[in-house]
Amino acid sequence: MRLLLLGCNGQVGWELRRSLATLGELVAFDAAGADLSRPESVAALVRDLRPAAVVNAAAYTAVDRAESELERSRTINALAPGALAREAAALGAWLVHFSSDYVFDGSGSAPRAEDAPTGPLNAYGRAKLEGESLIRTSGCRHLILRTSWVYAARGANFAKTMLKLAGERDSLNVIDDQVGAPTGAELLADVAALALRRAMAEPALAGTYHCVAAGHTSWHGYARFVIERARALGHPLRATPEAVRPIPTTQFPTPARRPLNSRLSSAKLREHFGLVLPDWRAGVERMLTEVLGR
Ligand SMILES: NC(=O)c1ccc[n+]([C@@H]2O[C@H](COP(=O)([O-])OP(=O)(O)OC[C@H]3O[C@@H](n4cnc5c(N)ncnc54)[C@H](OP(=O)(O)O)[C@@H]3O)[C@@H](O)[C@H]2O)c1
């Protein structure tokens, strides 16, 4: 069985190289090899390669920049996934795609289920939502995995930014009124491969799922945990966990508005696939061990 992976150098894409390799012949492309800003060219790639499944880990993930690069972010995050979905439908192939907590408006405090009303607050979230919708209406068999606050040992992410800043400064100000679950690319890639294998055997499992680590925290709680564990692992940092000061979102203006409540309920994923998802701290700790052990 042939699988086509797009975005193979991203946080999730890199981990998918490992997890998907167990399913069959993996053909992987980075942005240079398959450019989603040209949807017709990636559609042609699918037509040529005729994979049994397309796994799309490529995305325009610069949330703030998306506010001023509306056309590019929409092409990559909505139109290209739509084109991939149409080709997958024509071939009878599966499409695995990743989406975001930012499709929601972040009101309330409860974790959201997959069928909760959407209401993106920013251009990135609107494009990700449109991408989901184009995939669903294409009629292709698909798995859309919505996730949040992704990190990995490889690539840029919040945890690594905190390590860098805590090494340079005595104190940090970090937002404490946005809540979500830091989720490891490794976990996402493992779940995606397992879910694809199961869904190919049992197509009724197709659909949209929330895939996040268990538990939740704020960016402030996440930063403190990263600094505390890094210090415990013997990594010298100027800032202590106590020197991470909580600030409200209003004190950290950004071009893109972000949801305050990014909590996603993973109950459907856990029930349909019989999974136990680890607490967010377990994966962050493992990532830190890998990053700091280098
Ligand atoms: N990161 C998060 O916190 C987060 C949260 C929720 C959902 N998600 C979703 O999870 C998925 C994986 O995200 P990630 O964290 O792995 O993102 P990432 O590390 O930013 O990786 C995205 C990959 O897409 C590639 N890419 C960008 N523009 C492209 C183009 N025009 N054509 C082909 N590839 C292109 C990038 O390549 P270059 O590096 O060469 O540009 C990069 O390798 C995405 O669908 C994202 O929307 C992420």
Short mmCIF file of C-alpha atoms and ligand atoms in Angstrom, two decimals:
data_model
loop_
_atom_site.label_atom_id
_atom_site.label_comp_id
_atom_site.label_asym_id
_atom_site.label_seq_id
_atom_site.Cartn_x
_atom_site.Cartn_y
_atom_site.Cartn_z
CA MET A 1 0.00 0.00 0.00
CA ARG A 2 1.34 3.45 -0.97
CA LEU A 3 0.95 6.46 1.34
CA LEU A 4 1.65 10.04 0.31
CA LEU A 5 2.87 12.35 3.10
CA LEU A 6 2.91 16.13 2.55
CA GLY A 7 4.72 18.56 4.84
CA CYS A 8 7.21 15.91 5.98
CA ASN A 9 9.61 18.43 7.59
CA GLY A 10 7.10 20.04 9.96
CA GLN A 11 6.74 19.11 13.63
CA VAL A 12 3.99 16.57 12.93
CA GLY A 13 5.21 15.66 9.45
CA TRP A 14 8.61 14.64 10.76
CA GLU A 15 7.05 12.26 13.30
CA LEU A 16 4.66 10.90 10.65
CA ARG A 17 7.64 9.69 8.62
CA ARG A 18 8.29 7.27 11.46
CA SER A 19 4.73 6.30 12.37
CA LEU A 20 3.40 5.87 8.80
CA ALA A 21 6.38 3.81 7.65
CA THR A 22 4.86 0.81 9.43
CA LEU A 23 1.74 0.94 7.22
CA GLY A 24 3.26 0.58 3.77
CA GLU A 25 5.39 2.30 1.14
CA LEU A 26 5.76 5.92 2.23
CA VAL A 27 6.37 8.65 -0.34
CA ALA A 28 7.14 11.87 1.55
CA PHE A 29 7.44 15.45 0.28
CA ASP A 30 8.52 18.65 1.96
CA ALA A 31 7.40 22.12 0.86
CA ALA A 32 9.96 22.21 -1.95
CA GLY A 33 8.75 18.91 -3.40
CA ALA A 34 5.01 19.54 -3.04
CA ASP A 35 3.97 23.17 -2.67
CA LEU A 36 0.44 23.63 -1.33
CA SER A 37 0.42 27.24 -2.45
CA ARG A 38 -0.14 25.65 -5.88
CA PRO A 39 -3.16 23.40 -5.25
CA GLU A 40 -3.31 22.13 -8.83
CA SER A 41 0.27 20.85 -8.64
CA VAL A 42 -0.36 18.83 -5.47
CA ALA A 43 -3.59 17.51 -6.96
CA ALA A 44 -1.59 16.35 -10.00
CA LEU A 45 0.91 14.64 -7.68
CA VAL A 46 -1.92 12.64 -6.11
CA ARG A 47 -3.21 11.70 -9.58
CA ASP A 48 0.26 10.54 -10.64
CA LEU A 49 1.16 8.59 -7.50
CA ARG A 50 -2.29 7.06 -6.88
CA PRO A 51 -1.74 6.50 -3.13
CA ALA A 52 -4.17 4.56 -0.94
CA ALA A 53 -3.96 7.44 1.53
CA VAL A 54 -2.82 11.06 1.49
CA VAL A 55 -1.62 12.41 4.84
CA ASN A 56 -1.44 16.19 4.88
CA ALA A 57 0.81 17.61 7.59
CA ALA A 58 1.62 20.73 5.55
CA ALA A 59 0.05 23.97 6.69
CA TYR A 60 0.54 27.70 6.92
CA THR A 61 0.99 27.89 10.70
CA ALA A 62 2.13 31.51 11.19
CA VAL A 63 -1.06 32.58 12.94
CA ASP A 64 -0.24 36.29 13.23
CA ARG A 65 1.21 36.60 9.75
CA ALA A 66 -1.93 34.98 8.31
CA GLU A 67 -3.80 38.21 9.15
CA SER A 68 -1.81 40.03 6.47
CA GLU A 69 -1.21 37.06 4.10
CA LEU A 70 -4.85 36.17 3.72
CA GLU A 71 -4.67 34.78 0.22
CA ARG A 72 -1.57 32.64 0.78
CA SER A 73 -2.77 31.22 4.10
CA ARG A 74 -6.21 30.44 2.61
CA THR A 75 -4.68 28.74 -0.42
CA ILE A 76 -2.43 26.52 1.72
CA ASN A 77 -4.85 25.82 4.57
CA ALA A 78 -8.16 25.62 2.68
CA LEU A 79 -7.93 25.44 -1.11
CA ALA A 80 -5.05 22.94 -1.27
CA PRO A 81 -6.64 20.51 1.24
CA GLY A 82 -9.85 20.88 -0.80
CA ALA A 83 -7.97 19.96 -4.00
CA LEU A 84 -6.30 16.99 -2.26
CA ALA A 85 -9.71 15.84 -1.04
CA ARG A 86 -11.24 15.98 -4.53
CA GLU A 87 -8.38 13.87 -5.91
CA ALA A 88 -8.66 11.44 -3.01
CA ALA A 89 -12.41 11.12 -3.65
CA ALA A 90 -11.81 10.42 -7.36
CA LEU A 91 -9.22 7.74 -6.50
CA GLY A 92 -11.13 6.22 -3.59
CA ALA A 93 -8.14 7.14 -1.38
CA TRP A 94 -8.19 8.23 2.25
CA LEU A 95 -7.19 11.72 3.36
CA VAL A 96 -5.78 12.38 6.82
CA HIS A 97 -5.69 16.08 7.67
CA PHE A 98 -4.92 18.14 10.76
CA SER A 99 -6.97 21.05 12.01
CA SER A 100 -7.00 23.35 14.96
CA ASP A 101 -8.60 24.52 18.20
CA TYR A 102 -8.66 27.93 16.49
CA VAL A 103 -11.80 26.94 14.54
CA PHE A 104 -13.66 27.74 17.79
CA ASP A 105 -14.35 31.09 19.45
CA GLY A 106 -12.97 30.03 22.83
CA SER A 107 -15.97 31.07 24.90
CA GLY A 108 -16.83 29.27 28.15
CA SER A 109 -14.52 26.96 30.05
CA ALA A 110 -15.63 23.42 29.13
CA PRO A 111 -13.77 21.22 26.65
CA ARG A 112 -15.48 21.26 23.24
CA ALA A 113 -16.78 18.22 21.38
CA GLU A 114 -16.37 17.81 17.61
CA ASP A 115 -19.93 18.96 16.85
CA ALA A 116 -19.75 22.14 18.96
CA PRO A 117 -20.49 25.32 16.97
CA THR A 118 -17.42 26.79 15.31
CA GLY A 119 -16.58 30.50 15.22
CA PRO A 120 -12.96 31.30 14.40
CA LEU A 121 -11.55 34.56 15.74
CA ASN A 122 -8.71 34.92 13.24
CA ALA A 123 -7.76 34.40 9.60
CA TYR A 124 -5.81 31.19 10.32
CA GLY A 125 -8.83 29.68 12.09
CA ARG A 126 -11.18 30.71 9.25
CA ALA A 127 -8.92 29.12 6.65
CA LYS A 128 -8.51 25.92 8.69
CA LEU A 129 -12.29 25.73 9.06
CA GLU A 130 -12.82 26.24 5.33
CA GLY A 131 -10.26 23.48 4.66
CA GLU A 132 -12.24 21.11 6.89
CA SER A 133 -15.45 22.00 5.12
CA LEU A 134 -13.97 21.46 1.63
CA ILE A 135 -12.72 18.04 2.72
CA ARG A 136 -16.13 17.03 4.07
CA THR A 137 -18.03 18.18 0.99
CA SER A 138 -15.58 16.43 -1.39
CA GLY A 139 -17.03 13.09 -0.35
CA CYS A 140 -13.58 11.53 0.22
CA ARG A 141 -13.04 9.13 3.09
CA HIS A 142 -11.20 11.22 5.62
CA LEU A 143 -9.91 11.64 9.13
CA ILE A 144 -9.65 15.24 10.32
CA LEU A 145 -7.71 15.47 13.58
CA ARG A 146 -8.15 18.78 15.38
CA THR A 147 -5.42 19.50 17.87
CA SER A 148 -3.90 22.31 19.95
CA TRP A 149 -0.62 23.81 21.14
CA VAL A 150 1.65 21.42 19.20
CA TYR A 151 5.27 20.93 20.23
CA ALA A 152 8.10 18.62 19.19
CA ALA A 153 11.80 18.24 19.82
CA ARG A 154 12.31 19.31 16.21
CA GLY A 155 10.93 22.63 14.97
CA ALA A 156 9.87 25.89 16.55
CA ASN A 157 7.30 25.98 19.32
CA PHE A 158 6.30 27.75 22.54
CA ALA A 159 8.22 25.41 24.88
CA LYS A 160 11.49 25.99 23.01
CA THR A 161 10.88 29.74 22.95
CA MET A 162 10.39 29.67 26.74
CA LEU A 163 13.67 27.74 27.21
CA LYS A 164 15.49 30.32 25.13
CA LEU A 165 13.95 33.33 26.91
CA ALA A 166 14.46 31.80 30.37
CA GLY A 167 18.13 31.38 29.48
CA GLU A 168 18.45 35.07 28.58
CA ARG A 169 16.25 36.83 31.15
CA ASP A 170 15.66 36.83 34.89
CA SER A 171 11.87 36.99 34.55
CA LEU A 172 9.19 36.47 31.90
CA ASN A 173 5.60 37.63 31.46
CA VAL A 174 3.34 34.90 30.09
CA ILE A 175 -0.39 34.85 29.34
CA ASP A 176 -2.44 33.03 31.95
CA ASP A 177 -5.99 33.42 30.61
CA GLN A 178 -5.68 31.23 27.51
CA VAL A 179 -6.20 27.59 28.42
CA GLY A 180 -5.51 24.46 26.36
CA ALA A 181 -3.55 21.21 26.14
CA PRO A 182 0.03 21.13 24.87
CA THR A 183 0.07 18.16 22.49
CA GLY A 184 3.15 16.37 21.20
CA ALA A 185 3.74 15.82 17.49
CA GLU A 186 4.84 12.31 18.39
CA LEU A 187 1.45 11.54 19.96
CA LEU A 188 -0.40 13.05 16.99
CA ALA A 189 1.63 11.04 14.51
CA ASP A 190 1.13 7.79 16.42
CA VAL A 191 -2.62 8.39 16.73
CA ALA A 192 -2.91 9.36 13.06
CA ALA A 193 -1.20 6.16 11.90
CA LEU A 194 -3.23 3.98 14.23
CA ALA A 195 -6.51 5.69 13.33
CA LEU A 196 -5.77 5.42 9.60
CA ARG A 197 -4.98 1.73 9.85
CA ARG A 198 -8.18 1.09 11.83
CA ALA A 199 -10.37 3.30 9.63
CA MET A 200 -9.13 1.68 6.42
CA ALA A 201 -10.39 -1.63 7.79
CA GLU A 202 -13.56 -0.09 9.22
CA PRO A 203 -14.62 2.91 7.08
CA ALA A 204 -17.44 3.86 9.45
CA LEU A 205 -14.68 5.33 11.65
CA ALA A 206 -14.12 8.14 9.12
CA GLY A 207 -14.82 11.65 10.39
CA THR A 208 -13.57 14.48 12.56
CA TYR A 209 -11.85 13.87 15.90
CA HIS A 210 -10.27 15.99 18.60
CA CYS A 211 -6.79 14.68 19.38
CA VAL A 212 -5.14 16.38 22.36
CA ALA A 213 -3.14 15.24 25.37
CA ALA A 214 -5.10 14.81 28.61
CA GLY A 215 -5.46 17.65 31.12
CA HIS A 216 -5.12 21.34 30.47
CA THR A 217 -3.10 24.35 31.52
CA SER A 218 -2.52 27.99 30.60
CA TRP A 219 0.49 29.28 28.63
CA HIS A 220 1.74 30.52 32.00
CA GLY A 221 1.38 27.07 33.61
CA TYR A 222 3.02 25.49 30.57
CA ALA A 223 5.98 27.91 30.72
CA ARG A 224 6.47 27.29 34.43
CA PHE A 225 6.41 23.53 33.90
CA VAL A 226 8.96 23.74 31.09
CA ILE A 227 11.33 25.87 33.18
CA GLU A 228 10.90 23.77 36.30
CA ARG A 229 11.58 20.50 34.46
CA ALA A 230 14.48 21.93 32.45
CA ARG A 231 16.14 23.07 35.68
CA ALA A 232 15.45 19.68 37.27
CA LEU A 233 17.16 18.07 34.26
CA GLY A 234 20.24 20.15 35.08
CA HIS A 235 19.80 22.76 32.35
CA PRO A 236 21.07 26.15 33.53
CA LEU A 237 18.43 28.89 33.16
CA ARG A 238 18.42 32.41 34.53
CA ALA A 239 14.68 32.53 35.19
CA THR A 240 13.11 30.35 37.90
CA PRO A 241 9.52 29.02 37.60
CA GLU A 242 8.48 31.63 40.18
CA ALA A 243 9.90 34.38 37.98
CA VAL A 244 7.32 33.57 35.27
CA ARG A 245 4.70 36.24 35.89
CA PRO A 246 1.07 35.77 34.79
CA ILE A 247 -0.39 38.42 32.50
CA PRO A 248 -3.80 38.67 30.82
CA THR A 249 -4.14 38.43 27.03
CA THR A 250 -5.00 42.12 26.98
CA GLN A 251 -1.42 42.92 28.02
CA PHE A 252 0.06 41.01 25.07
CA PRO A 253 -1.61 42.36 21.92
CA THR A 254 -1.02 40.33 18.74
CA PRO A 255 -2.27 40.82 15.16
CA ALA A 256 -4.46 37.68 15.45
CA ARG A 257 -7.05 37.31 18.21
CA ARG A 258 -6.79 33.97 19.98
CA PRO A 259 -9.45 31.92 21.80
CA LEU A 260 -9.28 32.00 25.60
CA ASN A 261 -10.66 28.49 25.96
CA SER A 262 -8.82 26.14 23.60
CA ARG A 263 -9.89 22.99 25.44
CA LEU A 264 -10.94 20.13 23.14
CA SER A 265 -12.67 16.98 24.38
CA SER A 266 -10.97 13.87 23.03
CA ALA A 267 -13.75 11.54 24.30
CA LYS A 268 -14.90 10.57 20.78
CA LEU A 269 -11.37 9.62 19.69
CA ARG A 270 -10.74 7.66 22.86
CA GLU A 271 -14.03 5.79 22.62
CA HIS A 272 -14.00 5.05 18.87
CA PHE A 273 -10.40 3.88 18.80
CA GLY A 274 -10.05 2.50 22.34
CA LEU A 275 -7.20 4.87 23.18
CA VAL A 276 -5.82 6.25 26.42
CA LEU A 277 -4.23 9.66 25.87
CA PRO A 278 -1.40 10.63 28.26
CA ASP A 279 -1.35 13.75 30.41
CA TRP A 280 0.24 16.72 28.60
CA ARG A 281 3.09 16.84 31.11
CA ALA A 282 4.37 13.36 30.17
CA GLY A 283 5.04 14.28 26.54
CA VAL A 284 6.50 17.70 27.38
CA GLU A 285 8.90 16.09 29.83
CA ARG A 286 10.00 13.54 27.21
CA MET A 287 10.49 16.29 24.63
CA LEU A 288 12.62 18.28 27.12
CA THR A 289 14.76 15.25 27.86
CA GLU A 290 15.37 14.84 24.13
CA VAL A 291 16.05 18.54 23.47
CA LEU A 292 18.28 19.13 26.51
CA GLY A 293 20.08 15.81 26.27
CA ARG A 294 21.54 16.72 22.90
N1 LIG B 1 1.58 24.13 15.69
C1 LIG B 1 0.47 24.20 16.43
O1 LIG B 1 0.48 24.66 17.57
C2 LIG B 1 -0.83 23.65 15.88
C3 LIG B 1 -2.00 23.78 16.65
C4 LIG B 1 -3.18 23.28 16.14
C5 LIG B 1 -3.21 22.64 14.91
N2 LIG B 1 -2.07 22.55 14.18
C6 LIG B 1 -2.12 21.90 12.87
O2 LIG B 1 -1.32 20.73 12.91
C7 LIG B 1 -0.74 20.49 11.64
C8 LIG B 1 0.76 20.30 11.75
O3 LIG B 1 1.32 21.49 12.31
P1 LIG B 1 2.85 21.57 12.75
O4 LIG B 1 2.86 22.03 14.16
O5 LIG B 1 3.55 20.32 12.37
O6 LIG B 1 3.29 22.79 11.83
P2 LIG B 1 4.75 23.19 11.33
O7 LIG B 1 5.78 22.60 12.21
O8 LIG B 1 4.68 24.66 11.10
O9 LIG B 1 4.83 22.42 9.94
C9 LIG B 1 4.10 22.82 8.83
C10 LIG B 1 4.84 22.32 7.62
O10 LIG B 1 4.11 22.78 6.47
C11 LIG B 1 5.06 23.20 5.54
N3 LIG B 1 4.53 24.18 4.61
C12 LIG B 1 4.31 25.50 4.78
N4 LIG B 1 3.88 26.05 3.64
C13 LIG B 1 3.83 25.05 2.73
C14 LIG B 1 3.49 24.98 1.38
N5 LIG B 1 3.13 26.06 0.69
N6 LIG B 1 3.55 23.78 0.75
C15 LIG B 1 3.95 22.67 1.41
N7 LIG B 1 4.30 22.67 2.70
C16 LIG B 1 4.23 23.85 3.35
C17 LIG B 1 6.18 23.82 6.35
O11 LIG B 1 7.35 23.81 5.56
P3 LIG B 1 8.45 24.96 5.76
O12 LIG B 1 8.90 24.84 7.17
O13 LIG B 1 9.46 24.63 4.73
O14 LIG B 1 7.70 26.25 5.51
C18 LIG B 1 6.27 22.87 7.52
O15 LIG B 1 7.16 21.82 7.24
C19 LIG B 1 -1.17 21.69 10.76
O16 LIG B 1 -2.31 21.32 10.02
C20 LIG B 1 -1.54 22.75 11.76
O17 LIG B 1 -2.50 23.66 11.22
C21 LIG B 1 -0.87 23.01 14.65
#
